């Protein structure tokens, strides 16, 4: 896995995964919306051994721009072996409930941008007959919770999309890797009080890297979230809707 496009490359989790790819000597195209942060991440990855690091400053809410990114990555990196989609926002649910425009912005960043990128990259990898499509989704997509269903439904949309895409890509030998972290201590969760269920960005980033190398399908990280997800899925709807979560 030598030529990798990372969108949302300034994400704390993506940076940690990027470091491991850099140490393998990968060529990377980093995409993010903040030029200064992106430049700092690019310098770090060069220092850690990346063969080449290019960057593009893009607001990933711009779906037309997202749809051109795969061609740009192929051109800049001389081909493409993997896509890692890491951008995301944790919306203020109460604000979104009163503001559908804001709610759809959040939904678009968390679901429509990733799906746009997946569709473009899937066509490229299908023709190439190989590649890795990876997205950091979330445990939040497993069930719609009243406190978090804007974010959760966007992540669920991507996970369901990836499940179907995995079937389409099977014959072409393309892996479709859905990484579902639980709580991770990153800027996205800076406003939340931390408990024992919080993982570090470095442990989750390392799991992202390993899952992409192995071509895993669905990965809960840390591992215990698989069992928590199972329990959550088994709660009857009538009980689930009464839970204050
Ligand atoms: N932290 C958690 O508990 C957790 C749990 C499950 C899943 N996840 C998922 O993990 C992924 C990485 O998040 P993280 O935890 O590493 O948090 P993070 O460090 O806050 O990363 C979020 C990334 O999204 C980027 N982004 C947001 N809006 C953007 C836009 N309009 N255009 C371009 N980039 C944009 C941010 O860019 P800036 O740096 O410019 O803000 C940042 O790079 C996200 O998809 C998130 O949903 C996180």
Short mmCIF file of C-alpha atoms and ligand atoms in Angstrom, two decimals:
data_model
loop_
_atom_site.label_atom_id
_atom_site.label_comp_id
_atom_site.label_asym_id
_atom_site.label_seq_id
_atom_site.Cartn_x
_atom_site.Cartn_y
_atom_site.Cartn_z
CA UNK A 1 0.00 0.00 0.00
CA UNK A 2 2.27 2.70 -1.31
CA UNK A 3 0.10 5.55 -2.66
CA UNK A 4 -2.56 6.78 -0.28
CA UNK A 5 -5.10 9.61 -0.31
CA UNK A 6 -6.13 10.73 3.18
CA UNK A 7 -9.08 13.13 3.46
CA UNK A 8 -9.55 14.89 6.79
CA UNK A 9 -5.81 14.33 7.12
CA UNK A 10 -5.47 16.74 10.07
CA UNK A 11 -7.74 14.50 12.16
CA UNK A 12 -5.96 13.23 15.25
CA UNK A 13 -6.76 9.62 14.33
CA UNK A 14 -5.75 10.03 10.67
CA UNK A 15 -2.45 11.64 11.68
CA UNK A 16 -1.57 8.60 13.77
CA UNK A 17 -2.44 6.20 10.93
CA UNK A 18 -0.54 8.45 8.51
CA UNK A 19 2.59 8.20 10.65
CA UNK A 20 2.60 4.42 10.28
CA UNK A 21 2.12 4.62 6.52
CA UNK A 22 4.88 7.24 6.38
CA UNK A 23 7.24 4.91 8.27
CA UNK A 24 6.55 2.32 5.54
CA UNK A 25 7.75 4.85 2.96
CA UNK A 26 4.32 5.53 1.43
CA UNK A 27 3.51 8.44 -0.89
CA UNK A 28 0.64 10.46 0.55
CA UNK A 29 -1.81 13.07 -0.63
CA UNK A 30 -3.21 14.86 2.42
CA UNK A 31 -6.47 16.76 2.14
CA UNK A 32 -7.85 19.15 4.74
CA UNK A 33 -9.37 22.58 5.09
CA UNK A 34 -6.71 24.25 7.25
CA UNK A 35 -3.51 25.08 5.34
CA UNK A 36 -1.33 25.62 8.43
CA UNK A 37 -2.39 22.40 10.15
CA UNK A 38 -2.01 20.50 6.91
CA UNK A 39 1.52 21.83 6.39
CA UNK A 40 2.49 20.78 9.93
CA UNK A 41 1.11 17.26 9.37
CA UNK A 42 2.90 17.03 6.02
CA UNK A 43 6.24 18.04 7.61
CA UNK A 44 5.76 15.48 10.36
CA UNK A 45 5.05 12.69 7.87
CA UNK A 46 8.05 13.62 5.73
CA UNK A 47 10.26 13.49 8.83
CA UNK A 48 8.86 10.03 9.62
CA UNK A 49 9.94 8.57 6.30
CA UNK A 50 7.18 9.19 3.76
CA UNK A 51 8.47 8.85 0.22
CA UNK A 52 6.43 11.86 -0.89
CA UNK A 53 3.83 14.10 0.76
CA UNK A 54 1.52 16.34 -1.25
CA UNK A 55 -1.33 18.35 0.19
CA UNK A 56 -4.53 20.03 -0.98
CA UNK A 57 -6.54 22.59 0.96
CA UNK A 58 -10.20 21.77 0.38
CA UNK A 59 -13.45 22.26 2.25
CA UNK A 60 -14.78 18.73 2.10
CA UNK A 61 -18.35 20.03 2.21
CA UNK A 62 -17.76 20.86 -1.46
CA UNK A 63 -19.04 17.68 -3.11
CA UNK A 64 -18.03 18.73 -6.63
CA UNK A 65 -14.48 19.19 -5.35
CA UNK A 66 -14.65 15.81 -3.57
CA UNK A 67 -15.63 14.11 -6.80
CA UNK A 68 -12.52 15.43 -8.58
CA UNK A 69 -10.13 14.41 -5.81
CA UNK A 70 -9.52 10.83 -6.90
CA UNK A 71 -8.31 11.88 -10.36
CA UNK A 72 -6.07 14.48 -8.72
CA UNK A 73 -4.63 11.91 -6.36
CA UNK A 74 -3.88 9.53 -9.23
CA UNK A 75 -2.11 12.32 -11.06
CA UNK A 76 -0.13 13.60 -8.07
CA UNK A 77 0.89 10.21 -6.70
CA UNK A 78 1.32 8.43 -10.04
CA UNK A 79 -1.52 6.03 -9.17
CA UNK A 80 -3.55 5.17 -6.08
CA UNK A 81 -3.60 2.13 -3.80
CA UNK A 82 -5.76 3.30 -0.91
CA UNK A 83 -8.24 5.93 0.22
CA UNK A 84 -8.68 6.77 3.90
CA UNK A 85 -11.65 9.04 4.67
CA UNK A 86 -11.33 10.62 8.12
CA UNK A 87 -13.17 13.95 8.05
CA UNK A 88 -16.06 14.35 10.42
CA UNK A 89 -17.84 16.67 12.82
CA UNK A 90 -19.79 15.88 15.95
CA UNK A 91 -22.85 18.13 15.56
CA UNK A 92 -24.63 20.01 18.30
CA UNK A 93 -27.78 17.90 18.19
CA UNK A 94 -30.01 20.55 19.80
CA UNK A 95 -28.93 23.22 17.30
CA UNK A 96 -29.50 20.82 14.39
CA UNK A 97 -32.97 19.90 15.62
CA UNK A 98 -33.99 23.54 15.26
CA UNK A 99 -32.05 24.19 12.07
CA UNK A 100 -32.48 21.70 9.21
CA UNK A 101 -29.94 23.55 7.04
CA UNK A 102 -27.28 23.07 9.70
CA UNK A 103 -28.40 19.46 10.23
CA UNK A 104 -27.98 18.73 6.52
CA UNK A 105 -24.56 20.39 6.47
CA UNK A 106 -23.44 18.04 9.23
CA UNK A 107 -25.04 15.10 7.45
CA UNK A 108 -23.32 16.07 4.22
CA UNK A 109 -19.85 16.35 5.78
CA UNK A 110 -20.22 13.03 7.60
CA UNK A 111 -22.01 11.06 4.87
CA UNK A 112 -22.30 12.65 1.44
CA UNK A 113 -18.65 13.67 1.11
CA UNK A 114 -17.42 10.21 2.13
CA UNK A 115 -19.90 8.53 -0.25
CA UNK A 116 -18.83 10.81 -3.12
CA UNK A 117 -15.20 9.85 -2.52
CA UNK A 118 -16.05 6.15 -2.23
CA UNK A 119 -17.98 6.12 -5.50
CA UNK A 120 -15.16 7.76 -7.43
CA UNK A 121 -12.43 5.65 -5.87
CA UNK A 122 -14.45 2.44 -6.27
CA UNK A 123 -14.65 2.95 -10.04
CA UNK A 124 -10.92 3.58 -10.22
CA UNK A 125 -10.03 0.55 -8.05
CA UNK A 126 -12.51 -1.67 -9.88
CA UNK A 127 -10.74 -0.97 -13.17
CA UNK A 128 -7.35 -1.39 -11.50
CA UNK A 129 -8.58 -4.62 -9.88
CA UNK A 130 -7.14 -3.79 -6.50
CA UNK A 131 -7.07 -1.18 -3.79
CA UNK A 132 -8.37 -0.32 -0.34
CA UNK A 133 -11.35 1.89 0.50
CA UNK A 134 -11.39 2.83 4.19
CA UNK A 135 -13.65 5.15 6.16
CA UNK A 136 -13.66 5.99 9.86
CA UNK A 137 -17.36 5.67 10.66
CA UNK A 138 -18.49 5.20 14.28
CA UNK A 139 -20.12 3.03 16.89
CA UNK A 140 -22.74 5.82 16.82
CA UNK A 141 -24.03 4.41 13.52
CA UNK A 142 -25.10 1.13 15.08
CA UNK A 143 -28.36 2.53 16.44
CA UNK A 144 -30.16 5.89 16.38
CA UNK A 145 -29.86 7.43 19.84
CA UNK A 146 -32.06 10.39 20.71
CA UNK A 147 -29.04 12.45 21.84
CA UNK A 148 -26.97 11.86 18.71
CA UNK A 149 -29.07 10.74 15.75
CA UNK A 150 -27.91 13.37 13.23
CA UNK A 151 -24.32 12.17 13.51
CA UNK A 152 -25.37 8.54 14.04
CA UNK A 153 -27.59 8.41 10.96
CA UNK A 154 -24.84 9.89 8.78
CA UNK A 155 -22.35 7.29 10.01
CA UNK A 156 -24.96 4.53 9.56
CA UNK A 157 -25.56 5.69 5.99
CA UNK A 158 -21.86 5.31 5.23
CA UNK A 159 -21.64 1.90 6.93
CA UNK A 160 -24.67 0.59 5.01
CA UNK A 161 -23.30 2.04 1.79
CA UNK A 162 -19.96 0.32 2.43
CA UNK A 163 -21.64 -3.01 3.08
CA UNK A 164 -23.20 -2.94 -0.37
CA UNK A 165 -20.02 -1.60 -1.96
CA UNK A 166 -18.07 -4.47 -0.40
CA UNK A 167 -20.25 -6.90 -2.31
CA UNK A 168 -19.67 -4.99 -5.55
CA UNK A 169 -15.89 -4.82 -5.01
CA UNK A 170 -15.40 -8.45 -3.97
CA UNK A 171 -14.65 -9.81 -7.43
CA UNK A 172 -12.29 -6.94 -8.19
CA UNK A 173 -10.20 -7.75 -5.11
CA UNK A 174 -10.79 -4.34 -3.54
CA UNK A 175 -11.07 -4.20 0.25
CA UNK A 176 -13.78 -2.03 1.83
CA UNK A 177 -12.81 -1.25 5.42
CA UNK A 178 -15.38 0.20 7.80
CA UNK A 179 -13.65 1.30 11.01
CA UNK A 180 -16.04 1.97 13.87
CA UNK A 181 -14.35 3.56 16.89
CA UNK A 182 -16.03 4.13 20.20
CA UNK A 183 -15.06 7.24 22.18
CA UNK A 184 -11.62 8.59 21.26
CA UNK A 185 -9.78 11.42 22.98
CA UNK A 186 -9.34 13.87 20.06
CA UNK A 187 -10.25 17.52 19.34
CA UNK A 188 -13.71 16.28 18.29
CA UNK A 189 -14.46 15.14 21.83
CA UNK A 190 -12.53 17.88 23.65
CA UNK A 191 -15.78 19.22 25.17
CA UNK A 192 -16.76 15.85 26.68
CA UNK A 193 -15.64 14.67 30.11
CA UNK A 194 -13.40 11.66 29.70
CA UNK A 195 -14.11 8.24 31.21
CA UNK A 196 -12.57 4.76 31.10
CA UNK A 197 -14.18 3.98 27.73
CA UNK A 198 -12.09 6.64 25.97
CA UNK A 199 -9.28 5.36 23.74
CA UNK A 200 -6.25 7.30 22.54
CA UNK A 201 -5.91 8.58 18.99
CA UNK A 202 -2.66 6.63 18.64
CA UNK A 203 -4.23 3.26 19.51
CA UNK A 204 -7.17 3.86 17.17
CA UNK A 205 -4.89 5.20 14.42
CA UNK A 206 -2.76 2.09 14.72
CA UNK A 207 -5.90 -0.07 14.37
CA UNK A 208 -6.91 1.89 11.26
CA UNK A 209 -3.48 1.19 9.75
CA UNK A 210 -3.61 -2.52 10.59
CA UNK A 211 -7.16 -2.90 9.29
CA UNK A 212 -6.22 -1.29 5.98
CA UNK A 213 -3.11 -3.45 5.58
CA UNK A 214 -5.10 -6.60 6.39
CA UNK A 215 -8.10 -5.59 4.26
CA UNK A 216 -10.52 -6.14 7.16
CA UNK A 217 -14.23 -5.56 6.58
CA UNK A 218 -15.77 -4.11 9.76
CA UNK A 219 -13.58 -3.18 12.71
CA UNK A 220 -14.73 -2.02 16.12
CA UNK A 221 -12.00 -0.26 18.04
CA UNK A 222 -11.12 -0.79 20.82
CA UNK A 223 -12.23 -4.43 20.41
CA UNK A 224 -14.79 -4.40 23.25
CA UNK A 225 -17.09 -2.08 21.26
CA UNK A 226 -18.02 -5.08 19.06
CA UNK A 227 -19.73 -6.64 22.08
CA UNK A 228 -21.26 -3.37 23.24
CA UNK A 229 -22.62 -2.91 19.69
CA UNK A 230 -24.13 -6.39 19.78
CA UNK A 231 -25.90 -5.69 23.06
CA UNK A 232 -27.16 -2.32 21.80
CA UNK A 233 -28.52 -3.99 18.65
CA UNK A 234 -30.40 -6.59 20.69
CA UNK A 235 -32.33 -4.10 22.82
CA UNK A 236 -35.98 -4.17 21.69
CA UNK A 237 -37.13 -0.98 19.97
CA UNK A 238 -39.86 -0.30 22.54
CA UNK A 239 -37.26 -0.28 25.34
CA UNK A 240 -34.57 1.50 23.31
CA UNK A 241 -36.80 4.49 22.58
CA UNK A 242 -37.32 5.03 26.32
CA UNK A 243 -33.61 5.06 27.16
CA UNK A 244 -32.25 8.53 28.02
CA UNK A 245 -29.19 8.15 25.82
N1 LIG B 1 -13.22 11.13 18.44
C1 LIG B 1 -14.15 10.20 18.56
O1 LIG B 1 -14.63 9.87 19.67
C2 LIG B 1 -14.64 9.47 17.34
C3 LIG B 1 -15.41 8.32 17.53
C4 LIG B 1 -15.89 7.64 16.43
C5 LIG B 1 -15.59 8.09 15.16
N2 LIG B 1 -14.83 9.23 15.00
C6 LIG B 1 -14.57 9.67 13.63
O2 LIG B 1 -13.19 9.70 13.42
C7 LIG B 1 -12.89 10.62 12.36
C8 LIG B 1 -11.72 11.47 12.78
O3 LIG B 1 -12.10 12.30 13.89
P1 LIG B 1 -11.14 12.63 15.10
O4 LIG B 1 -11.69 11.99 16.29
O5 LIG B 1 -9.73 12.36 14.71
O6 LIG B 1 -11.40 14.18 15.31
P2 LIG B 1 -10.67 15.49 14.75
O7 LIG B 1 -9.25 15.46 15.11
O8 LIG B 1 -11.52 16.62 15.21
O9 LIG B 1 -10.79 15.32 13.17
C9 LIG B 1 -11.88 15.75 12.40
C10 LIG B 1 -11.33 16.12 11.07
O10 LIG B 1 -12.37 16.51 10.17
C11 LIG B 1 -11.92 17.68 9.50
N3 LIG B 1 -13.03 18.47 8.97
C12 LIG B 1 -14.16 18.85 9.61
N4 LIG B 1 -14.92 19.57 8.77
C13 LIG B 1 -14.25 19.65 7.59
C14 LIG B 1 -14.50 20.27 6.35
N5 LIG B 1 -15.63 20.97 6.12
N6 LIG B 1 -13.58 20.16 5.35
C15 LIG B 1 -12.44 19.46 5.56
N7 LIG B 1 -12.15 18.83 6.72
C16 LIG B 1 -13.04 18.95 7.71
C17 LIG B 1 -11.20 18.44 10.59
O11 LIG B 1 -10.42 19.47 10.01
P3 LIG B 1 -9.79 20.64 10.96
O12 LIG B 1 -8.54 20.03 11.53
O13 LIG B 1 -9.51 21.72 10.00
O14 LIG B 1 -10.83 20.97 11.99
C18 LIG B 1 -10.37 17.31 11.16
O15 LIG B 1 -9.26 17.02 10.34
C19 LIG B 1 -14.19 11.41 12.12
O16 LIG B 1 -14.83 10.90 10.97
C20 LIG B 1 -15.03 11.08 13.34
O17 LIG B 1 -16.41 11.17 13.07
C21 LIG B 1 -14.33 9.91 16.06
#
